Each structure stands twice: as C-alpha cells, then as structure tokens.
Amino acid sequence: MLLRLACLTALLLIAQSCHVGRFFVWNFADVNDYKKFPAREIEAAGEPFEFARAHDSIQQKLDTARITVDGTPYTLAGYVGDYGKSLSFLIIRRDTVLFERYFDGYEAGSPPVPSFSVAKSFVSALVGFAVQEGAIKSVQEPVTNYFPELAARDPRFRELTIEHLLDMRSGLQYNETSYANPFAPVARDYYGRHLERYTLEKSKFAAEPDAYREYQSVNTQFLALIVEKATGKPVPEYLEEKIWQPLGMEFPASWSYDSKAGGTTKAFCCLNAQARDFAKFGRLYMQGGRWQGRQLIDSAWVARSVQPNYANDCYQYQWYSMGRWQTEPDSLSAAQQSPTGEAYRTKKGEYAYEVCGPDFMAIGILGQYIYVHPEKNLIMVRQGKDDDVAYQSLFRALAELGHIRALVVHGAPGMDEIS
C-alpha cells in the first residue's frame, strides 16, 4: 500500500510514468513503446513489392533544398531530421522514391516504429474488406448486431451504427485529450490489461449517436472488435491476409495487444511497421483500391474514405482530408465558392473559406504520417519522435512543387520559404 501511495504521489508531483504490480500509469507516448507490450507478429510478403528509385542526383537536390524558418536556413534533410526529430522521411512520386532518409541511428530494417493513430486508417480498411466479403452486411448495422448485450445497458447502442464509429460520431463519453492524465480513458486503454472489457462494459453515452463529431479512440476499438466478431479472425491475422501479403510488404510488422491474459489487439494505436510499407498502404488508396492491376478493395469504399466530408469537418472513415484556406474579395463570392457556404472576414478585409482535398492523410501522435496526393501521384511518409514542426504544411508545400529543380515555395505556415 505504501508503495502504491508513493508511486501515485510521485505521479501527481512530477507527471512521470511508474509501474506498480500490474498497473501502468500514464506518461507520454514514445516511439519505443512497442517494446513495452506483447505483440502479434505480421509476416513480410514472400515476394515484396519494391518502388523504383530515382537517380542519386535527384535525391541530392532534395537533400540540399533550403528551408528557412524564423530566419534560420536548413537543408530539407536537416529540417526533417535534426530540427524536426524525424526517424524516417520518404517522398515517392509515380512509384519512384525521390527522397528516403533515416535519422538518429534508425534505418530501413530497424525495429518498427509505432504508428499510433495511423493504425485507425488500417482498421477502416479492414472494415471495408469485411463489408466487401459479406462478413459485415452494411455500415448501417447497429453495434448490437454483434454485441447484443449492450442494449441492456443503454438502448442507444441499438442506434449506434458502424458508420457512426467510422466517422467519430458515436456520442460516447470518452476523454481523448488528456494524454497526461493517468485516469483518463485513453490512458486506461493504452496501458490497461483488459481492453475488450473496458470497451464493451465501460462505454457510456454523453450524447445521442450522430449528434456531433468527436475524435475518440474507443470508436476504432469498437470497429476492430466488430471486425473480429464478423470474420472470426484476430485483427493482425486479417490485416496480414487482406493487406500485408497482397501488397507485398517488404518488412515484418507487429500489432501490440493489451496483455497475454486479455489478448485484445490495441487496434486504435499500435500497429508497428516500416516507412516503406506504410507508403504501400498509401499507394493502395491513391489508386482507388487497385493493386498491380487487381481491385483489392472496393473503389467506392476508398472514395468514401478519402473524399472530403464537409458535414463531418473533412474527416471521414478514419482518414483526414487536407484543408486549405481560399480567399475572395467579398462575402458573396466567398459564400458562393465555399463548399459549406460559410466564409470568414480576415484582418485584411478579405473573406476566407476552407477547401479540403484532394490530398488526404493518416495521422498518429508524435507526427506519424501517411500523406497522399492522388492528382500529383505523390506519397510522403514521416515517422518520428514528436510533431513540433509544421509537417502538414511541409507536405503541402512539397506537393505544390512543379519540378524538383524549382524548389521555391513562399508562405507555407511555419516556414519562411523553401528554395
């Protein structure tokens, strides 16, 4: 008891992680977290798909591209590496690797990096595969079709559909923002040892399903449990069958689970893999679900996943559509051009409105990204230790380059210029 009290007191005073018996308390996520948890292995493909590689001179030009931040110049490699604390950074265009750099002792083939919430987009794909093969009849099915016992706790579970979970519109009570709070649900789910029980027995409603969008990891965990119930296969096994092997993933991966006793995959966060293989997943969605001439996943599912849903804050099916601001000189023009009909007056007297897409992303905490721009035939992947720099602005800036010989972009938020 004294040890428990001492540990809890230390936590409250210095907000550090400690371990007492079988209880982990929350610290902050770390790229080495995969070492803390048991994980199911996912085998590399027997015949890996490999991207072509551009001539070394092209990568060298990108290496030495200048990025100026607050008056300080950096090379692209220096900006994303030493300054940006990346472990890997890839730029792939037209199936050709233009830029591939690893930092801080990390390299291709090193132990995998946790994807954190990038895993959510993979779970969405697995739901799509389950619908495609008929294991899940429709995303309009209520969760009680798979877990009928939930209705006895709250009749609103009969109204909660798979699509509500995909779009983060469940109405469940779940604090996603308190990552430093050891008593928050997200900490319990990340470090806890009974994830399925937490999800099915502890979930309560804060609002009616579909009332509003609120990003919550519990929604993704529900989706994974439904996939497993519908297919009869653990999520890592289903991933290996539907994605890892067909896409020719070059490296083995793993997916962490809560405990040897519980055995529940931490589907909302903890798929651990290499940058090149994450890029292949981006390529699958960039090509509308086709892979090497074969339609792997329904093109309509992919389109629904990546086409901006303005009614849902440009978030759909566990993917983000990239937003950017456009301006018009008057409110009428802006309202006519705005996809939502809304515009906001700026300090300069113009009227701004947000446009999303056609580029989209999977995002994880600490700056794990799969960025895809179908119109540019462009994929970028970043893995790293934190997200303190403007990576989303950097992706957009690099995507807008007409040619790698003309690396000049002005006005990207967080950067003075790239040249």
XYZ file of N, CA and C in Angstrom, residues 104-340:
711
model
N 19.014 9.589 -36.650
C 19.193 9.201 -35.248
C 19.463 7.707 -35.105
N 20.252 7.147 -36.023
C 20.617 5.746 -35.950
C 19.580 4.789 -36.489
N 18.438 5.324 -36.899
C 17.391 4.486 -37.463
C 17.665 4.273 -38.945
N 17.250 3.111 -39.477
C 17.443 2.819 -40.895
C 16.378 1.834 -41.351
N 16.265 1.662 -42.667
C 15.338 0.662 -43.186
C 15.730 -0.698 -42.623
N 14.781 -1.401 -42.070
C 15.066 -2.682 -41.449
C 15.308 -2.601 -39.959
N 15.355 -1.368 -39.399
C 15.438 -1.241 -37.946
C 14.138 -1.739 -37.326
N 14.130 -1.946 -36.003
C 12.862 -2.325 -35.365
C 11.755 -1.344 -35.752
N 10.529 -1.823 -35.898
C 9.457 -0.957 -36.410
C 9.111 0.170 -35.457
N 8.530 1.218 -36.027
C 8.088 2.371 -35.249
C 6.581 2.275 -35.047
N 6.083 2.531 -33.835
C 4.625 2.519 -33.653
C 3.953 3.542 -34.555
N 2.833 3.166 -35.102
C 2.083 4.081 -35.969
C 1.148 4.968 -35.168
N 0.867 4.572 -33.925
C -0.144 5.238 -33.123
C -1.441 5.325 -33.944
N -2.048 6.488 -34.090
C -3.382 6.529 -34.699
C -3.391 6.354 -36.216
N -2.244 6.252 -36.851
C -2.231 5.820 -38.251
C -2.920 4.459 -38.360
N -2.837 3.674 -37.295
C -3.487 2.359 -37.275
C -4.989 2.464 -37.512
N -5.592 3.588 -37.150
C -7.035 3.750 -37.331
C -7.433 3.631 -38.804
N -6.608 4.164 -39.689
C -6.929 4.083 -41.117
C -6.830 2.646 -41.617
N -5.928 1.865 -41.050
C -5.847 0.441 -41.396
C -7.101 -0.298 -40.916
N -7.556 0.030 -39.713
C -8.775 -0.615 -39.210
C -9.953 -0.280 -40.120
N -10.032 0.960 -40.575
C -11.087 1.339 -41.515
C -11.041 0.471 -42.757
N -9.846 0.249 -43.288
C -9.708 -0.610 -44.470
C -10.191 -2.024 -44.181
N -9.886 -2.534 -42.996
C -10.318 -3.890 -42.644
C -11.840 -3.973 -42.548
N -12.481 -2.905 -42.063
C -13.948 -2.863 -42.090
C -14.422 -2.942 -43.539
N -13.750 -2.194 -44.437
C -14.114 -2.234 -45.846
C -13.997 -3.618 -46.445
N -12.933 -4.324 -46.110
C -12.771 -5.698 -46.609
C -13.868 -6.612 -46.060
N -14.215 -6.437 -44.785
C -15.257 -7.272 -44.184
C -16.615 -7.017 -44.827
N -16.889 -5.758 -45.173
C -18.127 -5.443 -45.899
C -18.088 -6.057 -47.295
N -16.951 -5.949 -47.950
C -16.795 -6.450 -49.310
C -17.051 -7.953 -49.408
N -16.594 -8.701 -48.408
C -16.777 -10.148 -48.467
C -18.051 -10.623 -47.760
N -18.854 -9.666 -47.275
C -20.147 -10.014 -46.702
C -20.135 -10.407 -45.248
N -18.978 -10.384 -44.606
C -18.927 -10.695 -43.175
C -19.672 -9.627 -42.379
N -19.531 -8.382 -42.805
C -20.350 -7.276 -42.303
C -21.319 -6.921 -43.420
N -22.597 -6.917 -43.113
C -23.594 -6.696 -44.167
C -23.636 -5.248 -44.636
N -23.496 -4.305 -43.703
C -23.627 -2.891 -44.040
C -23.058 -2.060 -42.913
N -22.528 -0.879 -43.258
C -22.053 0.030 -42.215
C -23.221 0.667 -41.476
N -24.432 0.453 -41.962
C -25.606 0.964 -41.258
C -26.086 -0.001 -40.167
N -25.440 -1.150 -40.039
C -25.793 -2.080 -38.969
C -25.486 -1.465 -37.606
N -26.337 -1.696 -36.613
C -26.009 -1.244 -35.255
C -24.998 -2.180 -34.610
N -24.278 -1.665 -33.643
C -23.272 -2.483 -32.966
C -23.920 -3.641 -32.217
N -25.196 -3.498 -31.893
C -25.875 -4.574 -31.165
C -26.100 -5.817 -32.027
N -25.919 -5.705 -33.345
C -25.949 -6.913 -34.176
C -24.780 -7.836 -33.840
N -23.730 -7.268 -33.276
C -22.531 -8.036 -32.944
C -22.375 -8.211 -31.432
N -22.861 -7.238 -30.685
C -22.784 -7.311 -29.227
C -24.163 -6.968 -28.663
N -25.111 -7.905 -28.761
C -26.493 -7.621 -28.345
C -26.621 -7.284 -26.864
N -25.655 -7.708 -26.051
C -25.728 -7.452 -24.616
C -25.652 -5.970 -24.286
N -25.139 -5.166 -25.219
C -25.006 -3.733 -24.960
C -26.359 -3.042 -24.823
N -27.361 -3.553 -25.512
C -28.677 -2.916 -25.483
C -29.275 -2.910 -24.090
N -28.947 -3.903 -23.279
C -29.476 -3.969 -21.919
C -28.902 -2.852 -21.049
N -27.716 -2.402 -21.370
C -27.106 -1.322 -20.596
C -27.634 0.043 -21.005
N -27.849 0.224 -22.314
C -28.360 1.509 -22.801
C -28.991 1.273 -24.160
N -30.272 1.582 -24.334
C -30.931 1.334 -25.621
C -30.327 2.130 -26.770
N -29.543 3.164 -26.462
C -28.917 3.947 -27.534
C -27.889 3.142 -28.320
N -27.397 2.047 -27.753
C -26.482 1.201 -28.519
C -27.179 0.608 -29.748
N -28.514 0.485 -29.698
C -29.241 -0.001 -30.882
C -29.217 1.011 -32.016
N -28.968 2.275 -31.678
C -28.916 3.345 -32.675
C -27.489 3.630 -33.148
N -26.512 3.094 -32.443
C -25.104 3.337 -32.782
C -24.678 2.406 -33.899
N -24.359 2.973 -35.060
C -24.019 2.162 -36.225
C -22.511 2.106 -36.444
N -22.111 1.192 -37.293
C -20.704 1.085 -37.687
C -20.241 2.380 -38.341
N -21.094 2.998 -39.138
C -20.694 4.246 -39.789
C -20.500 5.370 -38.786
N -21.310 5.418 -37.744
C -21.072 6.402 -36.693
C -19.678 6.242 -36.111
N -19.262 5.009 -35.890
C -17.920 4.757 -35.361
C -16.850 5.181 -36.352
N -17.052 4.873 -37.623
C -16.082 5.246 -38.649
C -15.892 6.761 -38.722
N -16.975 7.489 -38.563
C -16.928 8.945 -38.687
C -16.743 9.669 -37.356
N -16.460 8.924 -36.297
C -16.261 9.514 -34.970
C -17.500 10.293 -34.522
N -18.663 9.721 -34.734
C -19.916 10.366 -34.357
C -20.727 9.457 -33.416
N -20.045 8.787 -32.526
C -20.714 7.802 -31.673
C -21.524 8.420 -30.549
N -21.101 9.589 -30.069
C -21.734 10.177 -28.898
C -21.282 9.564 -27.590
N -20.267 8.708 -27.648
C -19.792 8.066 -26.419
C -19.043 9.057 -25.531
N -19.015 8.765 -24.261
C -18.298 9.592 -23.296
C -16.867 9.077 -23.206
N -15.933 9.899 -23.684
C -14.546 9.423 -23.755
C -13.635 10.643 -23.861
N -12.703 10.765 -22.951
C -11.783 11.896 -22.938
C -10.518 11.536 -23.697
N -10.420 11.998 -24.929
C -9.266 11.704 -25.775
C -8.136 12.693 -25.568
N -8.432 13.854 -25.006
C -7.452 14.944 -24.991
C -6.483 14.873 -23.820
N -6.828 14.178 -22.752
C -5.984 14.199 -21.544
C -4.929 13.097 -21.595
N -3.969 13.252 -22.506
C -2.931 12.233 -22.638
C -2.007 12.185 -21.418
N -1.935 13.287 -20.670
C -1.063 13.317 -19.493
C -1.796 12.921 -18.223
N -3.077 12.602 -18.342
C -3.878 12.243 -17.175
C -3.919 10.725 -17.027
N -3.352 10.173 -15.957
C -3.291 8.716 -15.816
C -4.659 8.069 -15.603
N -5.678 8.884 -15.297
C -7.003 8.337 -15.029
C -7.953 8.509 -16.212
N -7.478 9.087 -17.310
C -8.313 9.280 -18.488
C -8.515 7.952 -19.207
N -9.643 7.780 -19.915
C -9.897 6.522 -20.624
C -8.804 6.156 -21.629
N -8.235 7.160 -22.299
C -7.222 6.841 -23.300
C -5.988 6.235 -22.648
N -5.642 6.672 -21.425
C -4.521 6.077 -20.688
C -4.865 4.665 -20.249
N -6.082 4.486 -19.748
C -6.539 3.154 -19.342
C -6.454 2.171 -20.508
N -6.904 2.607 -21.694
C -6.912 1.717 -22.849
C -5.500 1.436 -23.355
N -4.624 2.436 -23.263
C -3.269 2.283 -23.783
C -2.428 1.365 -22.902
N -2.535 1.542 -21.593
C -1.714 0.777 -20.669
C -2.451 -0.386 -20.001
N -3.784 -0.400 -20.106
C -4.555 -1.388 -19.375
C -4.429 -2.797 -19.929
N -4.936 -3.747 -19.167
C -4.751 -5.159 -19.500
C -6.057 -5.873 -19.851
N -7.161 -5.113 -19.939
C -8.464 -5.727 -20.212
C -9.239 -4.856 -21.198
N -8.675 -4.647 -22.379
C -9.194 -3.658 -23.321
C -10.597 -3.997 -23.820
N -10.865 -5.265 -24.095
C -12.201 -5.615 -24.577
C -13.249 -5.328 -23.503
N -12.937 -5.664 -22.286
C -13.894 -5.395 -21.199
C -14.095 -3.899 -21.014
N -12.991 -3.122 -21.078
C -13.132 -1.672 -20.967
C -14.075 -1.147 -22.052
N -13.886 -1.630 -23.269
C -14.656 -1.109 -24.400
C -16.126 -1.480 -24.299
N -16.402 -2.731 -23.989
C -17.784 -3.202 -24.013
C -18.543 -2.903 -22.721
N -17.851 -2.871 -21.586
C -18.547 -2.725 -20.310
C -18.472 -1.319 -19.726
N -17.469 -0.553 -20.134
C -17.298 0.770 -19.543
C -17.846 1.896 -20.417
N -18.150 1.616 -21.674
C -18.589 2.672 -22.581
C -19.968 3.191 -22.193
N -20.075 4.522 -22.108
C -21.332 5.203 -21.808
C -21.532 6.332 -22.813
N -22.755 6.791 -22.908
C -23.068 7.851 -23.853
C -23.039 9.218 -23.169
N -22.454 10.184 -23.882
C -22.539 11.585 -23.480
C -23.597 12.308 -24.296
N -23.951 11.751 -25.447
C -24.938 12.359 -26.338
C -25.531 11.267 -27.216
N -26.544 11.622 -27.977
C -27.137 10.678 -28.905
C -26.138 10.363 -30.022
N -26.130 9.137 -30.532
C -25.284 8.844 -31.693
C -25.600 9.798 -32.848
N -24.557 10.234 -33.523
C -24.630 11.116 -34.688
C -24.920 12.567 -34.323
N -24.866 12.920 -33.043
C -25.143 14.306 -32.652
C -24.032 15.257 -33.092
N -22.786 14.823 -33.019
C -21.660 15.661 -33.410
C -20.437 14.759 -33.572
N -19.384 15.308 -34.197
C -18.139 14.547 -34.357
C -17.201 14.862 -33.204
N -16.664 13.832 -32.603
C -15.633 13.978 -31.577
C -14.652 12.824 -31.726
N -13.399 13.173 -31.959
C -12.361 12.165 -32.172
C -12.163 11.353 -30.900
N -12.352 10.023 -30.991
C -12.262 9.157 -29.825
C -11.709 7.792 -30.237
N -10.664 7.359 -29.569
C -10.046 6.076 -29.899
C -10.967 4.899 -29.630
N -11.903 5.067 -28.713
C -12.810 3.963 -28.407
C -13.635 3.571 -29.637
N -13.907 4.526 -30.524
C -14.668 4.209 -31.732
C -13.919 3.198 -32.595
N -12.623 3.410 -32.754
C -11.822 2.493 -33.557
C -11.718 1.132 -32.895
N -11.605 1.133 -31.568
C -11.526 -0.148 -30.864
C -12.813 -0.940 -31.040
N -13.953 -0.269 -31.005
C -15.228 -0.925 -31.287
C -15.218 -1.532 -32.687
N -14.717 -0.775 -33.661
C -14.673 -1.277 -35.040
C -13.855 -2.558 -35.129
N -12.720 -2.585 -34.464
C -11.860 -3.771 -34.509
C -12.549 -4.976 -33.885
N -13.242 -4.757 -32.765
C -13.959 -5.864 -32.132
C -15.061 -6.397 -33.045
N -15.717 -5.506 -33.776
C -16.753 -5.924 -34.724
C -16.136 -6.725 -35.871
N -15.002 -6.257 -36.394
C -14.319 -6.990 -37.469
C -13.964 -8.397 -37.002
N -13.434 -8.508 -35.795
C -13.049 -9.824 -35.288
C -14.270 -10.718 -35.088
N -15.363 -10.137 -34.589
C -16.572 -10.915 -34.382
C -17.153 -11.362 -35.723
N -17.125 -10.483 -36.706
C -17.731 -10.778 -38.006
C -16.915 -11.787 -38.814
N -15.595 -11.661 -38.772
C -14.736 -12.506 -39.608
C -14.247 -13.754 -38.882
N -14.294 -13.729 -37.548
C -13.751 -14.844 -36.783
C -12.240 -14.872 -36.761
N -11.600 -13.738 -37.120
C -10.137 -13.684 -37.185
C -9.615 -12.504 -36.372
N -8.498 -12.677 -35.666
C -7.879 -11.540 -34.988
C -7.474 -10.475 -36.006
N -7.524 -9.233 -35.587
C -7.213 -8.127 -36.483
C -5.840 -8.274 -37.157
N -4.758 -8.637 -36.441
C -3.463 -8.781 -37.132
C -3.489 -9.858 -38.213
N -4.186 -10.959 -37.956
C -4.282 -12.026 -38.959
C -5.063 -11.556 -40.182
N -6.131 -10.833 -39.952
C -6.950 -10.324 -41.060
C -6.158 -9.287 -41.862
N -5.388 -8.452 -41.174
C -4.520 -7.478 -41.855
C -3.505 -8.194 -42.737
N -2.881 -9.240 -42.199
C -1.891 -9.981 -42.977
C -2.525 -10.590 -44.221
N -3.719 -11.120 -44.081
C -4.400 -11.762 -45.207
C -4.851 -10.768 -46.264
N -5.397 -9.632 -45.835
C -6.026 -8.703 -46.777
C -5.104 -7.605 -47.280
N -4.079 -7.250 -46.491
C -3.242 -6.101 -46.854
C -1.765 -6.461 -46.904
N -1.224 -7.022 -45.839
C 0.233 -7.154 -45.754
C 0.799 -8.076 -46.839
N 0.157 -9.220 -47.037
C 0.637 -10.137 -48.065
C 0.291 -9.666 -49.483
N -0.962 -9.274 -49.777
C -1.290 -8.840 -51.138
C -0.501 -7.621 -51.605
N -0.142 -6.704 -50.674
C 0.586 -5.507 -51.085
C 2.090 -5.726 -51.144
N 2.545 -6.929 -50.855
C 3.970 -7.226 -50.940
C 4.797 -6.426 -49.957
N 4.349 -6.391 -48.704
C 5.087 -5.622 -47.705
C 6.484 -6.205 -47.519
N 7.444 -5.303 -47.490
C 8.852 -5.705 -47.511
C 9.353 -6.203 -46.158
N 8.756 -5.687 -45.082
C 9.259 -5.986 -43.741
C 8.155 -6.626 -42.897
N 8.545 -7.446 -41.926
C 7.535 -7.908 -40.962
C 7.075 -6.736 -40.114
N 5.899 -6.886 -39.529
C 5.347 -5.862 -38.648
C 4.824 -6.553 -37.396
N 4.258 -5.793 -36.505
C 3.622 -6.369 -35.324
C 2.479 -5.461 -34.907
N 1.554 -6.034 -34.144
C 0.435 -5.242 -33.618
C 0.317 -5.580 -32.143
N 0.494 -4.585 -31.306
C 0.509 -4.782 -29.861
C -0.882 -5.126 -29.342
N -0.902 -5.885 -28.249
C -2.176 -6.173 -27.606
C -2.067 -5.897 -26.115
N -3.200 -5.968 -25.431
C -3.262 -5.451 -24.072
C -2.486 -6.287 -23.058
N -2.587 -7.604 -23.155
C -1.886 -8.475 -22.205
C -2.008 -9.908 -22.694
N -1.174 -10.775 -22.188
C -1.265 -12.186 -22.575
C -2.570 -12.795 -22.091
N -3.066 -12.306 -20.975
C -4.337 -12.824 -20.461
C -5.508 -12.283 -21.271
N -5.474 -10.978 -21.567
C -6.577 -10.378 -22.307
C -6.545 -10.709 -23.781
N -5.383 -10.504 -24.403
C -5.192 -10.854 -25.805
C -5.950 -9.996 -26.790
N -6.362 -8.790 -26.394
C -7.124 -7.915 -27.280
C -6.188 -6.954 -28.004
N -6.236 -6.962 -29.320
C -5.384 -6.083 -30.119
C -5.699 -4.623 -29.822
N -4.660 -3.832 -29.588
C -4.848 -2.397 -29.389
C -4.950 -1.745 -30.766
N -6.145 -1.916 -31.339
C -6.347 -1.552 -32.741
C -6.334 -0.056 -32.971
N -6.610 0.719 -31.955
C -6.702 2.166 -32.127
C -5.342 2.835 -32.238
N -4.267 2.091 -31.963
C -2.997 2.800 -31.838
C -1.744 2.075 -32.317
N -1.685 0.746 -32.264
C -0.381 0.143 -32.023
C 0.086 -0.840 -33.076
N -0.113 -0.471 -34.335
C 0.471 -1.216 -35.447
C 1.883 -0.690 -35.659
N 2.865 -1.576 -35.615
C 4.277 -1.192 -35.658
C 4.890 -1.665 -36.964
N 5.404 -0.740 -37.783
C 5.865 -1.121 -39.119
C 6.867 -0.115 -39.656
N 7.344 -0.386 -40.873
C 8.369 0.410 -41.536
C 7.754 1.418 -42.499
N 8.504 2.492 -42.751
C 8.008 3.587 -43.589
C 7.654 3.123 -44.999
N 8.480 2.308 -45.610
C 8.199 1.881 -46.988
C 6.876 1.130 -47.077
N 6.594 0.328 -46.070
C 5.354 -0.446 -46.108
C 4.139 0.429 -45.830
N 4.302 1.445 -44.992
C 3.210 2.408 -44.836
C 2.934 3.113 -46.162
N 3.998 3.385 -46.917
C 3.819 4.038 -48.220
C 2.997 3.167 -49.169
N 3.153 1.864 -49.079
C 2.380 0.965 -49.948
C 0.903 1.022 -49.616
N 0.585 1.168 -48.346
C -0.817 1.319 -47.970
C -1.374 2.619 -48.559
N -0.584 3.687 -48.501
C -0.993 4.931 -49.141
C -1.200 4.764 -50.628
N -0.343 3.987 -51.270
C -0.463 3.743 -52.710
C -1.765 3.010 -53.035
N -2.162 2.059 -52.188
C -3.419 1.339 -52.415
C -4.589 2.312 -52.472
N -4.618 3.256 -51.562
C -5.723 4.228 -51.533
C -5.559 5.274 -52.633
N -4.348 5.634 -52.966
C -4.134 6.588 -54.052
C -4.670 6.032 -55.372
N -4.594 4.707 -55.535
C -5.032 4.068 -56.771
C -6.461 3.534 -56.682
N -7.220 4.063 -55.723
C -8.621 3.701 -55.633
C -8.879 2.261 -55.261
N -7.943 1.658 -54.527
C -8.114 0.285 -54.072
C -7.541 -0.762 -55.006
N -6.948 -0.327 -56.121
C -6.338 -1.268 -57.068
C -4.875 -1.497 -56.698
N -4.417 -2.711 -57.006
C -3.011 -3.037 -56.747
C -2.512 -3.943 -57.861
N -1.565 -3.417 -58.625
C -0.956 -4.178 -59.709
C -2.017 -4.797 -60.638
N -2.980 -3.958 -61.026
C -3.997 -4.378 -61.978
C -5.171 -5.134 -61.384
N -5.172 -5.303 -60.073
C -6.232 -6.067 -59.412
C -6.945 -5.199 -58.393
N -8.293 -5.238 -58.409
C -9.069 -4.457 -57.452
C -9.125 -5.214 -56.126
N -8.324 -4.745 -55.154
C -8.264 -5.430 -53.872
C -9.430 -5.048 -52.971
N -9.685 -3.762 -52.880
C -10.762 -3.263 -52.026
C -11.657 -2.378 -52.874
N -12.933 -2.427 -52.615
C -13.939 -1.739 -53.412
C -13.580 -0.263 -53.607
N -13.582 0.191 -54.851
C -13.240 1.582 -55.148
C -14.218 2.549 -54.487
N -15.479 2.148 -54.358
C -16.463 3.011 -53.697
C -16.119 3.196 -52.232
N -15.592 2.147 -51.594
C -15.175 2.271 -50.194
C -14.024 3.261 -50.074
N -13.052 3.147 -50.959
C -11.908 4.058 -50.922
C -12.363 5.490 -51.162
N -13.243 5.683 -52.150
C -13.732 7.026 -52.446
C -14.454 7.618 -51.240
N -15.276 6.823 -50.587
C -15.996 7.316 -49.411
C -15.020 7.651 -48.282
N -13.890 6.986 -48.257
C -12.908 7.175 -47.188
C -12.057 8.419 -47.367
N -11.858 8.860 -48.603
C -10.880 9.932 -48.834
C -11.476 11.176 -49.476
N -12.712 11.113 -49.952
C -13.338 12.322 -50.495
C -13.862 13.167 -49.343
N -13.568 14.463 -49.332
C -13.898 15.297 -48.175
C -15.369 15.257 -47.799
N -15.623 15.039 -46.527
C -16.965 15.076 -45.985
C -17.094 16.378 -45.194
N -17.598 17.406 -45.856
C -17.667 18.716 -45.219
C -18.637 18.737 -44.050
N -19.610 17.853 -44.075
C -20.548 17.775 -42.954
C -19.907 17.139 -41.723
N -18.712 16.594 -41.904
C -18.017 15.922 -40.796
C -16.618 16.501 -40.588
N -16.482 17.801 -40.851
C -15.212 18.514 -40.630
C -14.077 17.944 -41.480
N -14.422 17.450 -42.668
C -13.421 16.903 -43.592
C -12.678 15.709 -42.998
N -13.373 14.980 -42.160
C -12.862 13.719 -41.617
C -13.875 12.652 -41.985
N -13.394 11.541 -42.525
C -14.314 10.510 -42.960
C -13.639 9.151 -42.896
N -14.342 8.191 -42.299
C -13.902 6.800 -42.276
C -12.462 6.642 -41.793
N -12.096 7.442 -40.764
C -10.778 7.340 -40.113
C -9.631 7.877 -40.978
N -9.949 8.764 -41.922
C -8.961 9.468 -42.731
C -9.224 10.975 -42.648
N -8.150 11.754 -42.790
C -8.258 13.208 -42.819
C -8.100 13.720 -44.247
N -9.002 14.600 -44.667
C -8.781 15.345 -45.901
C -8.021 16.622 -45.559
N -6.995 16.928 -46.325
C -6.185 18.114 -46.064
C -6.988 19.372 -46.371
N -6.968 20.331 -45.445
C -7.677 21.586 -45.641
C -6.737 22.727 -46.002
N -7.261 23.673 -46.726
C -6.511 24.897 -47.029
C -7.517 26.038 -47.156
N -7.034 27.254 -46.939
C -7.911 28.416 -46.962
C -7.792 29.156 -48.288
N -8.925 29.497 -48.848
C -9.010 30.313 -50.051
C -9.654 31.644 -49.672
N -9.378 32.686 -50.434
C -9.961 33.990 -50.129
C -10.619 34.588 -51.367
N -11.627 35.400 -51.115
C -12.319 36.178 -52.141
C -12.443 37.607 -51.622
N -12.560 38.573 -52.525
C -12.599 39.976 -52.066
C -13.895 40.369 -51.372
N -14.989 39.624 -51.605
C -16.260 39.997 -50.988
C -16.958 38.753 -50.442
N -17.903 38.980 -49.543
C -18.557 37.881 -48.848
C -19.432 37.046 -49.770
N -20.089 37.685 -50.755
C -20.959 36.946 -51.656
C -20.162 35.947 -52.489
N -19.042 36.383 -53.049
C -18.196 35.486 -53.847
C -17.663 34.342 -52.999
N -17.244 34.672 -51.786
C -16.706 33.634 -50.904
C -17.777 32.609 -50.552
N -18.986 33.071 -50.235
C -20.063 32.145 -49.889
C -20.431 31.257 -51.063
N -20.368 31.809 -52.277
C -20.681 31.022 -53.471
C -19.617 29.967 -53.748
N -18.361 30.296 -53.442
C -17.260 29.372 -53.711
C -17.076 28.354 -52.585
N -17.477 28.713 -51.383
C -17.254 27.846 -50.236
C -18.098 26.575 -50.333
N -17.495 25.400 -50.149
C -18.269 24.153 -50.189
C -19.365 24.089 -49.128
N -19.182 24.802 -48.027
C -20.174 24.791 -46.952
C -21.066 26.031 -46.971
